[in-house]
Amino acid sequence: MAVAIRNGTKVWQRRDRKAQFATWGVYLVGAAIFIYCWNLISDKTIWAFVLDAPTQAADLGARMVPPDWGSIHGLWRPIWDTLNIATMGTVIAVILAVPVAYCAARNTTPSVTFVRPLALFVIVSSRSINSLIWALMLVTIIGPGVLAGILSIALRSIGFCAKLLYEAIEEIDESQVEAVRATGASGAQVTAYGIVPQVLPAFAGISVFRWDINIRESTVLGLVGAGGIGLPLNAAITTLAWTQVSLILLIIIATVVVSEWVSAKVRHAII
Amino acid sequence: MSIAATSPRRWKKPPMIQRAWLRWSLALGAAIYLALALGTTEVNWTRVWEGLPRGVKFFSAFFPPDFVSRWSEIAEGIEESLWMTVISTVIGIALSIPVGIGAAKNIAPAPVYYFCRGILAVSRSFQEVILAIFFVKLFGFGPFAGCVTLAFATIGFYGKLLAEDIEDMDPGQAEAVRATGAGWLQWINYGVQPQVMPRMIGLGLYRFDINFRESAVVGIVGGGGIGATLNTAFDRYEFDSAAAILLVIIAIVMVVEYSSGYLRRWVQ
């Protein structure tokens, strides 16, 4: 415990002298980096526009109320498409993530030196590239539409699902696997009866969790032409139809809140 | 001694969902949904078919990617993304601390609790790109709008996890600090903060990682950073430059992920 002597009496301190200096040093370096970055950003900013923002926000807010409830009839289809993009994308991702996770987990991979790094690279590259960027690529390749959206959600989610799944596989109880193997089970039987039952709850939880995230992600894919509620949103913004924009935003909030609630319920039931 | 004659029973794997009606209705519902979804999804297969050679061209652009011809733009975009990430992570975490404390049920009074939970819900509902569209409109094109977007998104993520962590803390320690006669700030600083700190440092690094990845997309709608460069590359069909940008992003994410994992182990 760190103690300072002040006027001859011992006083409790949280850190001793050296740790205190080290902490201040870290703060100093952090603050310097922050100020340096701030300067660079500030140079690229037109401050007149930023100072103008409150007026702009008030103006925009006034234009957005009341939401244009009449236009909701044209929105059912995009909402359905959004749900489909998220759900089917998740389904494809989950199916593809299983073999990747199997190859990436240290205790199940066929080869630690060759297959595992490859699987890890697949996971990292799928995770680093946002679904919107995947959509941007796929729209130029296979054309605009729902299919591009589904595939981009799937490609983005493989990494996420596989990462969580392979961590779950690595954390299983080896003794159960050992017990199944001791009965003379083959490799596939060991996987089916020793490993799968242990990771199945985690697997279901991961899928639902990712589905919930994907609902949110699929709301924007339309901005680059990949279908869903983003298409009418983009159209409303470009035509400055702000009352429609506010309606779409309300729908997005409602969808996300509902999907989050469903996902929390399901995960609660599983675990 | 006679053994009751029971017919030999075969062992069956227990199903994951115990109630049979629930299991069957879930399966039926899933089948109906899949049929409906597949039936209503419009896919223009001729367009897909025409696009395949372009896809092949795109993937062959990765061998080799063209780092050279647009290198100055790529370097500038990446630098800008990194500054944006630093600024937005710092500001976002700083702002999410009061919101997160306010959203913890065991610390905050009810009105504050609901207000802060409302902020978190709004921030978490909207994808970064939607927020970016509005902030670009308010603050003008450029990295500042991107920073505000990422900082706002950080509040939702970090504030929620901070609130949950505070709700899960050990009340005994906080009680002990309060019993010494500590004021509210001292109570937070010595009773609550040490309990949540190790996990929150790790999450801060994780959020840094997320913000860098997201900074690549806010640029698509005008929020500055590498996204703008990437979007231009796609619009010009310069797939080799786009491949180079994607590889740079992947490399930086890997570096950040490894170093943050290392830092987290060192902190804890």
Coordinates of C-alpha atoms in Angstrom, one line a residue, chain A residues 12 14 33-34 37-38 40-41 44-45 47 49-50 53 56-57 60 64 77 80 83-84 87-88 124-125 127-130 132-133 136-137 139-143 146-147 156 192-193 200-201 204 216-217 219-220 223 233 237 242 245 249 252-253 256 260, chain B residues 11 13 16 33-34 36-38 40-43 45 47-48 51 54-55 58 76 80 83-84 86-87 90-91 124-127 129-130 133-134 137-140 143-144 147 189-190 193-194 213-214 216-217 220 230-231 234 239 246 249-250 253-254 257:
Chain A
W12 CA -2.9 6.9 2.6
R14 CA -3.9 5.4 -3.9
I33 CA -2.0 12.6 -29.3
F34 CA -5.6 13.8 -28.9
C37 CA -5.3 14.7 -34.1
W38 CA -7.9 17.3 -33.2
L40 CA -5.6 17.9 -38.1
I41 CA -9.3 17.4 -38.1
K44 CA -10.2 20.2 -42.6
T45 CA -13.4 21.5 -41.1
W47 CA -16.2 26.0 -38.9
F49 CA -20.9 25.3 -41.2
V50 CA -20.5 23.7 -37.8
A53 CA -25.6 23.5 -37.2
Q56 CA -29.9 23.8 -39.5
A57 CA -31.0 21.2 -37.0
L60 CA -34.6 20.2 -40.4
M64 CA -39.7 16.5 -40.3
R77 CA -42.6 -4.2 -49.2
W80 CA -40.4 -7.2 -45.6
L83 CA -36.3 -8.6 -42.7
N84 CA -35.6 -11.1 -45.5
T87 CA -32.8 -13.4 -41.9
M88 CA -31.6 -15.1 -45.0
V124 CA -10.5 -11.5 -40.0
S125 CA -11.2 -10.4 -43.6
R127 CA -15.0 -9.1 -40.0
S128 CA -12.9 -6.1 -41.2
I129 CA -15.0 -5.3 -44.1
N130 CA -18.3 -3.6 -43.3
L132 CA -22.0 -1.7 -46.7
I133 CA -18.6 -2.2 -48.4
L136 CA -20.9 -1.8 -52.7
M137 CA -18.8 -4.5 -54.3
V139 CA -23.9 -4.3 -56.4
T140 CA -21.2 -3.5 -59.0
I141 CA -20.8 -7.2 -59.6
I142 CA -24.2 -8.9 -59.5
G143 CA -26.4 -5.8 -59.9
V146 CA -32.2 -8.0 -52.6
L147 CA -29.7 -10.7 -53.5
R156 CA -20.0 -9.9 -43.2
A192 CA -21.8 -35.3 -33.3
Y193 CA -22.2 -36.7 -29.8
L200 CA -25.4 -26.0 -29.6
P201 CA -26.8 -23.5 -27.0
A204 CA -28.2 -20.8 -31.2
R216 CA -29.9 -2.9 -38.0
E217 CA -27.2 -3.3 -40.7
T219 CA -31.6 -0.9 -42.9
V220 CA -28.8 0.9 -44.7
L223 CA -28.3 3.4 -49.7
L233 CA -34.9 6.3 -47.3
I237 CA -33.6 12.1 -48.6
W242 CA -38.4 15.1 -44.9
V245 CA -37.8 10.4 -43.9
L249 CA -36.7 6.5 -39.2
I252 CA -36.5 1.6 -38.3
I253 CA -36.5 2.4 -34.6
V256 CA -34.8 -2.5 -34.2
E260 CA -33.7 -6.6 -30.0
Chain B
W11 CA -31.1 -44.7 -26.8
K13 CA -30.4 -38.2 -28.5
M16 CA -32.7 -29.5 -28.0
Y33 CA -41.3 -18.3 -43.6
L34 CA -38.6 -19.6 -45.9
L36 CA -42.6 -17.0 -48.4
A37 CA -39.3 -15.3 -48.3
L38 CA -37.8 -17.2 -51.2
T40 CA -41.1 -13.0 -52.8
T41 CA -37.4 -12.3 -53.3
E42 CA -37.0 -10.9 -56.8
V43 CA -33.7 -11.8 -58.3
W45 CA -30.7 -13.9 -62.7
R47 CA -28.1 -9.6 -64.5
V48 CA -26.3 -11.8 -62.0
G51 CA -22.1 -9.8 -63.7
R54 CA -17.0 -8.7 -63.7
G55 CA -16.8 -10.6 -60.4
F58 CA -12.7 -8.0 -59.5
E76 CA -4.3 10.4 -47.0
E80 CA -7.7 10.7 -41.9
W83 CA -7.3 10.6 -36.6
M84 CA -11.0 10.3 -36.8
V86 CA -8.7 8.5 -32.1
I87 CA -10.8 11.7 -31.7
V90 CA -11.9 9.6 -26.9
I91 CA -14.8 12.0 -27.1
R124 CA -28.1 2.1 -30.8
S125 CA -31.1 1.9 -33.1
F126 CA -29.5 3.8 -36.0
Q127 CA -26.7 2.4 -38.0
V129 CA -24.4 5.4 -41.9
I130 CA -27.8 6.9 -41.2
I133 CA -26.1 11.3 -43.4
F134 CA -27.7 13.6 -40.9
K137 CA -26.1 17.6 -43.5
L138 CA -25.7 19.5 -40.3
F139 CA -21.9 20.0 -40.2
G140 CA -21.0 19.9 -43.8
P143 CA -14.0 14.4 -41.2
F144 CA -15.8 16.5 -38.5
C147 CA -16.1 12.1 -35.9
N189 CA -14.2 7.1 -7.8
Y190 CA -13.2 4.6 -5.1
Q193 CA -14.7 2.8 -10.8
P194 CA -12.1 0.2 -9.6
R213 CA -13.8 -0.2 -39.3
E214 CA -16.8 2.1 -39.3
A216 CA -14.4 3.2 -43.7
V217 CA -18.1 3.5 -44.3
I220 CA -19.3 6.7 -48.4
L230 CA -12.9 3.5 -51.6
N231 CA -16.2 4.7 -53.0
F234 CA -15.5 1.5 -57.1
F239 CA -10.8 -2.7 -58.8
L246 CA -9.4 -3.3 -48.7
I249 CA -8.0 -1.9 -44.0
I250 CA -7.7 -5.6 -43.2
V253 CA -7.6 -4.0 -38.3
M254 CA -5.4 -7.1 -37.7
E257 CA -6.8 -6.3 -32.9

